[in-house]
Each structure stands twice: as structure tokens, then as C-alpha cells.
PDB file of C-alpha atoms in Angstrom:
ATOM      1  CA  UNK A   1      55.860  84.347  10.501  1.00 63.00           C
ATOM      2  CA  UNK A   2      52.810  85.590  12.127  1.00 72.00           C
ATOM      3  CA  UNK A   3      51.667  84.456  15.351  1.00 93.00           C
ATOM      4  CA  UNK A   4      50.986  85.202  18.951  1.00 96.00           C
ATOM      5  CA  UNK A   5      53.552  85.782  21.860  1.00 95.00           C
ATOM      6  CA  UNK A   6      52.921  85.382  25.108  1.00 95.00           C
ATOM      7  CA  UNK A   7      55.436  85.988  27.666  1.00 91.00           C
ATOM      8  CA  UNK A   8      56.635  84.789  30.511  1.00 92.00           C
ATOM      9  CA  UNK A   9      56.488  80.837  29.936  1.00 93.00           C
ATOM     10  CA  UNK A  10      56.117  80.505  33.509  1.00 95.00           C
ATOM     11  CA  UNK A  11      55.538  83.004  36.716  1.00 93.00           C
ATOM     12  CA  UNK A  12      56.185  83.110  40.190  1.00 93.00           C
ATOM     13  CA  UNK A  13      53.994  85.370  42.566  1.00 91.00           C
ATOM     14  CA  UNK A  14      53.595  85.943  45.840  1.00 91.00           C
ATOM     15  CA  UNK A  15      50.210  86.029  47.406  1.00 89.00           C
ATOM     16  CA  UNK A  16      48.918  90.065  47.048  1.00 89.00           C
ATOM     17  CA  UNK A  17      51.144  90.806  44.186  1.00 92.00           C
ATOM     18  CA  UNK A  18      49.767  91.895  40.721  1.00 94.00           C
ATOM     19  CA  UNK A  19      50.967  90.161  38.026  1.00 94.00           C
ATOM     20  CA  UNK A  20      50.487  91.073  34.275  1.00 96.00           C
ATOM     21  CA  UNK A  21      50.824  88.706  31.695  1.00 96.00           C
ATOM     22  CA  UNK A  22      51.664  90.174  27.910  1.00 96.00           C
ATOM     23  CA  UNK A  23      50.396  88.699  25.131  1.00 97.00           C
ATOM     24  CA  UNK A  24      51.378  90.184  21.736  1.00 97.00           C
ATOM     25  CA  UNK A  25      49.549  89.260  17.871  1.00 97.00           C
ATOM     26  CA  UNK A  26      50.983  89.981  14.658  1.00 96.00           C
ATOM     27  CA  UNK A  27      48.404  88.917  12.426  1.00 96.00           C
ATOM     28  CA  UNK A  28      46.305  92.218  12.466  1.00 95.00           C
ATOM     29  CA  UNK A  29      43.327  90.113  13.911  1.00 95.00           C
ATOM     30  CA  UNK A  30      40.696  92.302  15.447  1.00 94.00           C
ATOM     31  CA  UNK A  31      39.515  90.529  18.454  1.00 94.00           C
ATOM     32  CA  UNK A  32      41.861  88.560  21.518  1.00 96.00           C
ATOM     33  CA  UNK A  33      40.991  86.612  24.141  1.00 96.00           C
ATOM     34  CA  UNK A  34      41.914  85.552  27.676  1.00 97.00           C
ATOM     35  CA  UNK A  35      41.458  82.293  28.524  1.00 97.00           C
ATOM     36  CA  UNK A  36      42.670  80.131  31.986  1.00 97.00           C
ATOM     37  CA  UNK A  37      42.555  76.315  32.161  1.00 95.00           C
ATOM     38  CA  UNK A  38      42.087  74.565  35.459  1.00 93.00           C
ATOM     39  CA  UNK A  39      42.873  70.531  35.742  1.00 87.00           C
ATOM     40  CA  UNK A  40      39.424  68.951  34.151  1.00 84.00           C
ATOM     41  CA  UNK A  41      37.611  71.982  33.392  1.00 86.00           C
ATOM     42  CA  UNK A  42      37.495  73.159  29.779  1.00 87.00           C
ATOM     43  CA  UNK A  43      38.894  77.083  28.848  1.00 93.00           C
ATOM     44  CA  UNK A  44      37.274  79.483  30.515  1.00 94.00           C
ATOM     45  CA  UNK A  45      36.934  83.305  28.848  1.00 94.00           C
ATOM     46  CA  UNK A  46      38.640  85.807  31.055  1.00 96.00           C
ATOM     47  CA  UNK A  47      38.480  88.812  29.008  1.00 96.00           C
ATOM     48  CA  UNK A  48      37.682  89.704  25.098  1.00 95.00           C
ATOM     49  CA  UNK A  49      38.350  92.207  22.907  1.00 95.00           C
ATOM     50  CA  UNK A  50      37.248  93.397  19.392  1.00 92.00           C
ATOM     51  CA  UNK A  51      38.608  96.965  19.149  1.00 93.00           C
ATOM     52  CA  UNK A  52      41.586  99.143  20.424  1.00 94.00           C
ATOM     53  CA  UNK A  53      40.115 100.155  23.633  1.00 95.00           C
ATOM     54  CA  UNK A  54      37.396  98.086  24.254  1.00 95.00           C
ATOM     55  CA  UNK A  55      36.999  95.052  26.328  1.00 95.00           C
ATOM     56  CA  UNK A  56      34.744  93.131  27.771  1.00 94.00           C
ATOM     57  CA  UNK A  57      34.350  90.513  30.803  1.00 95.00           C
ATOM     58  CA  UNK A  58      34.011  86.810  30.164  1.00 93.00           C
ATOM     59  CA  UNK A  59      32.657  84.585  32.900  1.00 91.00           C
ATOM     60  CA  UNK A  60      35.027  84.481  35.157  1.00 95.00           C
ATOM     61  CA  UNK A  61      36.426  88.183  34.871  1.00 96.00           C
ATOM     62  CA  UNK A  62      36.711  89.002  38.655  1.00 96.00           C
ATOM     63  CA  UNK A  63      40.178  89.783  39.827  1.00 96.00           C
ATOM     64  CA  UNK A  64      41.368  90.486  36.470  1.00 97.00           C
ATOM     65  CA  UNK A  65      41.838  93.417  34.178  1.00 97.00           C
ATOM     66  CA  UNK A  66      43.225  93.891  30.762  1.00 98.00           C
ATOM     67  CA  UNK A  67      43.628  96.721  28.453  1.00 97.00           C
ATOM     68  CA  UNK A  68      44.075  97.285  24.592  1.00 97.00           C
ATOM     69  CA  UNK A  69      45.832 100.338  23.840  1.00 97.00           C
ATOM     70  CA  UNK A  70      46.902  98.816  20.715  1.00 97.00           C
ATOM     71  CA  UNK A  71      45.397  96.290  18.170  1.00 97.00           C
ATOM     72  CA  UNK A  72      48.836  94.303  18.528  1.00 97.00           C
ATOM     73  CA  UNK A  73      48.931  93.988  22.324  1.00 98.00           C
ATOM     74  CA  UNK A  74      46.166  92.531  25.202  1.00 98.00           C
ATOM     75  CA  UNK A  75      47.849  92.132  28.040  1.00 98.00           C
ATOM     76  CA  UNK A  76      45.976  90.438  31.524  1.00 97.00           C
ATOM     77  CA  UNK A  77      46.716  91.890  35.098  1.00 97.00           C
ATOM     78  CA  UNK A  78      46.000  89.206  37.685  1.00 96.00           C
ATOM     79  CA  UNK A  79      45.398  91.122  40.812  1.00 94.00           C
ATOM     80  CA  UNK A  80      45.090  90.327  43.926  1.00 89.00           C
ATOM     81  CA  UNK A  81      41.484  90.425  44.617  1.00 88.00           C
ATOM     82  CA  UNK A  82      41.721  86.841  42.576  1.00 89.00           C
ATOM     83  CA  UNK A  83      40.948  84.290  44.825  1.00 89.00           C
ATOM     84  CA  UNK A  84      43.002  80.885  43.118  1.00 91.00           C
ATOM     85  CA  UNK A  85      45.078  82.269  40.505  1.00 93.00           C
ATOM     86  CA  UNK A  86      46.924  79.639  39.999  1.00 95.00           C
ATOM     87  CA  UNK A  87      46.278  78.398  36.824  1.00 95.00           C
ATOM     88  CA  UNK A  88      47.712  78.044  33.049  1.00 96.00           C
ATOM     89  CA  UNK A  89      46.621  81.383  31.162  1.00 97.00           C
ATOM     90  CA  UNK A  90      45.984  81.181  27.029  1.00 97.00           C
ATOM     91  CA  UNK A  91      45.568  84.389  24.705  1.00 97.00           C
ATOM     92  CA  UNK A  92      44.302  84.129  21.805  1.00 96.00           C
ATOM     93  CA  UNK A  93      43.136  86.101  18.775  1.00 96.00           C
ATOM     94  CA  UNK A  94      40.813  85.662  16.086  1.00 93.00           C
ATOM     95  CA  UNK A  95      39.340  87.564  13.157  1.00 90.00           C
ATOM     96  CA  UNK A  96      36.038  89.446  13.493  1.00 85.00           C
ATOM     97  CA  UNK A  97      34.166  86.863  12.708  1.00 82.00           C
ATOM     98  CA  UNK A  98      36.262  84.010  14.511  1.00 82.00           C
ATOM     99  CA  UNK A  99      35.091  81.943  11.660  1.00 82.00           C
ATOM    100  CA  UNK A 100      38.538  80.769  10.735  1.00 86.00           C
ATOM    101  CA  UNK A 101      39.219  79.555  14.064  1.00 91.00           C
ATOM    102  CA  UNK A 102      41.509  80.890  16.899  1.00 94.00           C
ATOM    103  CA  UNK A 103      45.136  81.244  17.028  1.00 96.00           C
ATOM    104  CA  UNK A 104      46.340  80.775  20.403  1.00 97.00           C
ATOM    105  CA  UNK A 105      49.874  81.581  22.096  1.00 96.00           C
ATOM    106  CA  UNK A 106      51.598  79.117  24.305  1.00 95.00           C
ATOM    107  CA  UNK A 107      50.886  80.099  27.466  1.00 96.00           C
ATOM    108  CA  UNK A 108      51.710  81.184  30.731  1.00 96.00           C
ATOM    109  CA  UNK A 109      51.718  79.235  33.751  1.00 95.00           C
ATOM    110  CA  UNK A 110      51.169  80.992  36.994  1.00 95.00           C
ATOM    111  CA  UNK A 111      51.974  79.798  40.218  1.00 95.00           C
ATOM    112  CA  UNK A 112      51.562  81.749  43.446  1.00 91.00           C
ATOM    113  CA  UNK A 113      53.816  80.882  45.996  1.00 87.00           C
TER     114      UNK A 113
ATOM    115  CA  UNK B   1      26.912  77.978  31.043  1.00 47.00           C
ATOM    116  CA  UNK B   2      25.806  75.263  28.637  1.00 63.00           C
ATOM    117  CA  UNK B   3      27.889  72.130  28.384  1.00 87.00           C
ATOM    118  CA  UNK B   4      30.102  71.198  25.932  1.00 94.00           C
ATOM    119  CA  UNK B   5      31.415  67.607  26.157  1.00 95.00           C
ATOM    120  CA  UNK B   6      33.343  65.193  24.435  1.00 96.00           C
ATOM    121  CA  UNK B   7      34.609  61.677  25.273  1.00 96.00           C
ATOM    122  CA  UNK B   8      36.021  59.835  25.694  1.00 97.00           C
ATOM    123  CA  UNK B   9      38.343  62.025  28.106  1.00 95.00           C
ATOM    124  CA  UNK B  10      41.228  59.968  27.066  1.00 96.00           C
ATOM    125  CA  UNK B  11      42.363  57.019  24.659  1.00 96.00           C
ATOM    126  CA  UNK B  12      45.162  54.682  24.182  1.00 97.00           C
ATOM    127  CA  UNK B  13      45.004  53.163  20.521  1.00 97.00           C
ATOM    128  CA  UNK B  14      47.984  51.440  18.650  1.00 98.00           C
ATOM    129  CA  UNK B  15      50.315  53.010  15.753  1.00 98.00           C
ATOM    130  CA  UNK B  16      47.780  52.004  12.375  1.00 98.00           C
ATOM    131  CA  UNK B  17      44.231  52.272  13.937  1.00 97.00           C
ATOM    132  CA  UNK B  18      41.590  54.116  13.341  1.00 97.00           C
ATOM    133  CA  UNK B  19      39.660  55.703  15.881  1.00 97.00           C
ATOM    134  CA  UNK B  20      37.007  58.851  16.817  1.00 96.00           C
ATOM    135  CA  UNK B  21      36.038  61.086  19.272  1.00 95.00           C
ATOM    136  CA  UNK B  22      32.552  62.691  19.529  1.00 98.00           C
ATOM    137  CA  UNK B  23      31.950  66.783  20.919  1.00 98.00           C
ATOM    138  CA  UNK B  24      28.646  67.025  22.047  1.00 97.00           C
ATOM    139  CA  UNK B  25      27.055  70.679  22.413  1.00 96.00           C
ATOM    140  CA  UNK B  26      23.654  72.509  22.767  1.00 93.00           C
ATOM    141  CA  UNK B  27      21.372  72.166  19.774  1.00 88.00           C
ATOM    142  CA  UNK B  28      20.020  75.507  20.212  1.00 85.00           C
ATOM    143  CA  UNK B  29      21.602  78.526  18.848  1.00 86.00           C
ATOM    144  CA  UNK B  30      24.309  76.756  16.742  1.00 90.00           C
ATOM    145  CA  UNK B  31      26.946  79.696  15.181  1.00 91.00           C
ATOM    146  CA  UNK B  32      30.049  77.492  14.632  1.00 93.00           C
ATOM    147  CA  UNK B  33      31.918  74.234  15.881  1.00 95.00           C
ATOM    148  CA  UNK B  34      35.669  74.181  16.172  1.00 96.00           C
ATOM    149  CA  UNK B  35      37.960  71.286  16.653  1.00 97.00           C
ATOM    150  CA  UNK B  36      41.484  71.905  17.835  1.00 98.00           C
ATOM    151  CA  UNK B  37      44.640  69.854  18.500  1.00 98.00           C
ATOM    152  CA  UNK B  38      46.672  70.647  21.036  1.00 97.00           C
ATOM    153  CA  UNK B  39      50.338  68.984  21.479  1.00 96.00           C
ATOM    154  CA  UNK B  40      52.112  68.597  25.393  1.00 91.00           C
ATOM    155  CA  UNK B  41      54.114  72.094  25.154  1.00 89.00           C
ATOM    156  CA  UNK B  42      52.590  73.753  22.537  1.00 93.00           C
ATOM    157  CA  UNK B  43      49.508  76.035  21.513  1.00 95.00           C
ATOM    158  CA  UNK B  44      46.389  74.546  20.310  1.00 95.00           C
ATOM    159  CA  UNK B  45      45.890  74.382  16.796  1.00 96.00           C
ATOM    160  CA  UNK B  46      42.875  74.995  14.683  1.00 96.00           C
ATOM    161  CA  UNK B  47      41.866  72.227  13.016  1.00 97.00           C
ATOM    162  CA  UNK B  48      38.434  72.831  11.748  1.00 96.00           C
ATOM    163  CA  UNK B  49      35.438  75.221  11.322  1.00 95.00           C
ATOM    164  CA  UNK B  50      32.335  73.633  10.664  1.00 95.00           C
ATOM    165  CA  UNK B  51      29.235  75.981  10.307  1.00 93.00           C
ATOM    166  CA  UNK B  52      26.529  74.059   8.246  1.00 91.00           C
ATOM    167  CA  UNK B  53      24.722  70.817   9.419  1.00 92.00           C
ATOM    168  CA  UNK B  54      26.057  67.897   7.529  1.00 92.00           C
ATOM    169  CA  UNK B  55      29.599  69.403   6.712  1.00 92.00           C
ATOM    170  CA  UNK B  56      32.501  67.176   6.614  1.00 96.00           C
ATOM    171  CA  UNK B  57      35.686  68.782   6.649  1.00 96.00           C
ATOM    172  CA  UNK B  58      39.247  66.618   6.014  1.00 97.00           C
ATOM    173  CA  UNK B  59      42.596  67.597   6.396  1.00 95.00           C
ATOM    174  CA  UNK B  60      45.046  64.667   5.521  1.00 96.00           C
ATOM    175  CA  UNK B  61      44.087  61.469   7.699  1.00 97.00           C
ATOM    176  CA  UNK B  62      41.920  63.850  10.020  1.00 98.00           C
ATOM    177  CA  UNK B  63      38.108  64.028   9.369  1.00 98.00           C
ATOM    178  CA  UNK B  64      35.402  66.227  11.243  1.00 98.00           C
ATOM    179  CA  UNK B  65      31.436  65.602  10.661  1.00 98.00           C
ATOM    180  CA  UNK B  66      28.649  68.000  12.441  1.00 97.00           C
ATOM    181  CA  UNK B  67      25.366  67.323  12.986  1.00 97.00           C
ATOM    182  CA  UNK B  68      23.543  70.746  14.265  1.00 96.00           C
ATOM    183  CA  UNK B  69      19.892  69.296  14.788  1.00 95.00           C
ATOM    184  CA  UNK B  70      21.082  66.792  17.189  1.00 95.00           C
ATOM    185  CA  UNK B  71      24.170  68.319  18.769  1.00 95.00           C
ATOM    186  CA  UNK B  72      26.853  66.548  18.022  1.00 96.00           C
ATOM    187  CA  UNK B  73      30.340  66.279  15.329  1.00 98.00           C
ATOM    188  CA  UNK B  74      32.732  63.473  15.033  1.00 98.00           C
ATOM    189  CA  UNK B  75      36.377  63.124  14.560  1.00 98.00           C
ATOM    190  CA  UNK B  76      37.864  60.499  12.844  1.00 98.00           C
ATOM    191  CA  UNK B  77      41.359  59.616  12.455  1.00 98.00           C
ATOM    192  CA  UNK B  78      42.426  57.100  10.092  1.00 98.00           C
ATOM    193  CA  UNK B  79      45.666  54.994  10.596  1.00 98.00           C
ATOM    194  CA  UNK B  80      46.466  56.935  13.607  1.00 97.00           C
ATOM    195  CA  UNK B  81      50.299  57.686  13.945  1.00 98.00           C
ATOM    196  CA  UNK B  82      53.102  58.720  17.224  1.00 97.00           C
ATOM    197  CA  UNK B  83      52.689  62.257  16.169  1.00 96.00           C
ATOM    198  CA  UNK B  84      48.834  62.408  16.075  1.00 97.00           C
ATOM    199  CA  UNK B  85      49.787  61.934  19.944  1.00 98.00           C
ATOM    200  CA  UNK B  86      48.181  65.399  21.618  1.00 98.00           C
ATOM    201  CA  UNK B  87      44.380  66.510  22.870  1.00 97.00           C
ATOM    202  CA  UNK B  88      41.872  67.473  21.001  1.00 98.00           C
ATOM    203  CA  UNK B  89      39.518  70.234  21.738  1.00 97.00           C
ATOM    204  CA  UNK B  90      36.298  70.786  20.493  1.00 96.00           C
ATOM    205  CA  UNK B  91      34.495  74.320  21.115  1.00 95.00           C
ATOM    206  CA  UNK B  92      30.788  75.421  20.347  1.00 93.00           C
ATOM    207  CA  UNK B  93      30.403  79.180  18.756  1.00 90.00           C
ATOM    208  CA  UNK B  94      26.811  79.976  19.612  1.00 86.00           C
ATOM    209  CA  UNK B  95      26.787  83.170  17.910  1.00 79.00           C
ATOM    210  CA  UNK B  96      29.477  86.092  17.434  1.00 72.00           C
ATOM    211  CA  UNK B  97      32.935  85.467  17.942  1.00 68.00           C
ATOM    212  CA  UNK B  98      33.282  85.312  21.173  1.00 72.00           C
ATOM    213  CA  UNK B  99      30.487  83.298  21.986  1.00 79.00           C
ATOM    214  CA  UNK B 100      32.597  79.745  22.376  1.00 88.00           C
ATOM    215  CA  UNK B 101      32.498  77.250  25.188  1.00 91.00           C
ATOM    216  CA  UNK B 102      35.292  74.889  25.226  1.00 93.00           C
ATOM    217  CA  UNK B 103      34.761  71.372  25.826  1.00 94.00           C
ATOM    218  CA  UNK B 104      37.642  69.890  27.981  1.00 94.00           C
ATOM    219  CA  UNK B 105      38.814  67.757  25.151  1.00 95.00           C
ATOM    220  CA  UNK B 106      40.143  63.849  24.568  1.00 97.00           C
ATOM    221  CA  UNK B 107      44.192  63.403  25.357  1.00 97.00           C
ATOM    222  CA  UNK B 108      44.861  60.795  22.606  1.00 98.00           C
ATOM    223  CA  UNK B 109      47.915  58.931  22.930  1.00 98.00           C
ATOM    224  CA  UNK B 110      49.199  56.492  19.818  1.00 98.00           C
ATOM    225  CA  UNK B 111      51.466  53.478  20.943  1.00 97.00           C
ATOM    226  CA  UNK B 112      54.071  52.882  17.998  1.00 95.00           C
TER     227      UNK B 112
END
């Protein structure tokens, strides 16, 4: 079945570590996402992509990078220039037109300790 | 950043009601409107694309209507049920795919 992986379910980091998050599509969809959630605040867009490498920032891009060396694979380095990154991360990936909606993975919830 | 909202932010309704939530967005430069359920532990799924004013979309018991000139779509459910228990998202597209603002959704929860 096609869908999106993300992996680890949940991460432990200590404060000035990098962390990278992978997030893996098999649905040959174009364009992926980053997205974090916060308690009462709505997604927020990290990162996008359309292409193999391209990207480009969302709103809240700072202390974050990403890459997409391959169509199948976007993953997000949380470094440590991010100020509160702990926070539940989403990828998701779309086609072209994201006109059929988003599929998202299930997440991966970051904790710094 | 222009607002998307929807309310209410949460609900409790009994097993057999019917019941709707309402995603409010920016009239101006209207692309898309997305609704999205999202169950405790796992990812949200799409539930609707609406892109003209005056669609109405269905899926089952599920129902989505947009109004574009105003700002606003409605989801219905109709004899709600345990597993329609989860939070649903709406999200604005205002043009290109990756153009969407997320609202920050209504947790439903159906007593049985």
C-alpha cells in the first residue's frame, strides 16, 4: 500500500544536538511538506518541496533544514539554532497541484530533554 | 498570516445526533478548502477538496458545503457514531499547493 513513513515515533534530544527526522513517500507525489503542531495553534509549514532538489522555507523555517535528494525521501534536520523545538512534527506529500488533498505520515514527537 | 478558524474548538454530542462544525477563512484569494479528520494516534485524513463556491461534497454520513464569497464551509455529520470520535481540520489553499493555512480544528467526541 502506498503511503508515507515517518520515523522515529518519538525522539529524545538533548539541548544543542541536531536531530533529523526521515520521512519517506511511496506514492510518486511531487511535492512534501514539513509541518510542526504546537498545543492550540494550527500546522505550521516548516519546509516544502516540489522537485528533487529544491526546497523552500515556510513560515517558521529558522533552525531547520531539509533536503531532497530523492523524490521518495524529505527528511527535516532540527538544529540547534531552534529556539523551542519541542513539538509534534507532520510530513506530508501531495500531488502538484495538492488538489486531491494531502497525505500525511504519523508523526514524530520531539522532546528535548 | 491570515486566519483560519473553526469552532467550535471542541464538542461532546451523543451516539445518533447530528451535528456541524463551521471553518471560516479569508474571502480573498480562494484556491481550495480542505477538510481533514484526524483520529488520537493516527495521521490526518483527507476528507474533502472543495474548489467551487456552492460545492457540496458527501462521503457516507459526512457532508462538506463551501461558500467562497463569504468565507466560510460547513460540516455536517449525520447520526454521529463512537468511531466518528477524532478532530477535524479544515485548511484554506489560497493559491498553489503549498499555499494552505491550517485551522486548529474541532476535537469531536461521540458518547455511545
Amino acid at each position: 500500500d502506498g503511503g508515507i513513513t515517518q520515523s522515529p515515533k518519538y525522539l529524545f534530544r538533548k539541548e544543542g544536538q541536531n536531530v533529523t527526522l526521515s520521512c519517506e513517500q511511496n506514492l510518486n507525489h511531487d511535492a512534501m511538506y514539513w509541518y510542526r503542531q504546537d498545543p492550540g495553534q494550527g500546522l505550521r509549514l516548516i519546509y516544502y518541496s516540489q522537485i528533487v532538489n529544491d526546497f523552500q522555507k515556510g513560515d517558521i523555517a529558522e533552525g531547520y533544514s531539509v533536503s531532497r535528494e530523492k523524490k521518495e525521501s524529505f527528511p527535516l534536520t532540527v538544529t540547534s539554532a531552534q529556539k523551542n523545538p519541542t513539538a509534534f512534527y507532520l510530513c506530508a506529500s501531495s500531488s502538484s497541484s495538492g488538489l486531491e488533498g494531502y497525505t500525511f505520515g504519523s508523526g514524530t514527537r520531539l522532546t528535548v530533554v | 498570516i491570515l486566519n483560519v478558524e473553526q469552532s467550535p474548538q471542541s464538542l461532546h454530542v451523543q451516539e445518533g445526533d447530528s451535528t456541524n462544525f463551521t471553518c471560516s477563512f479569508p474571502s480573498s484569494n480562494f484556491y481550495a478548502l480542505h477538510w481533514y479528520r484526524w483520529e488520537t494516534a493516527k495521521s490526518p485524513e483527507a476528507l474533502f477538496v472543495m474548489t467551487l463556491n456552492g460545492d457540496e461534497k458527501k462521503k457516507g454520513r459526512i457532508s462538506a458545503t463551501l461558500n467562497t464569497k463569504e468565507g466560510y464551509s460547513y460540516l455536517y455529520i449525520k447520526g454521529s457514531q463512537p468511531e466518528d470520535s477524532a478532530t477535524y481540520l479544515c485548511a484554506w489553499n489560497s493559491g498553489g499547493y503549498q499555499k494552505v493555512t491550517f485551522g486548529t480544528g474541532t476535537k469531536l467526541q461521540v458518547i455511545p
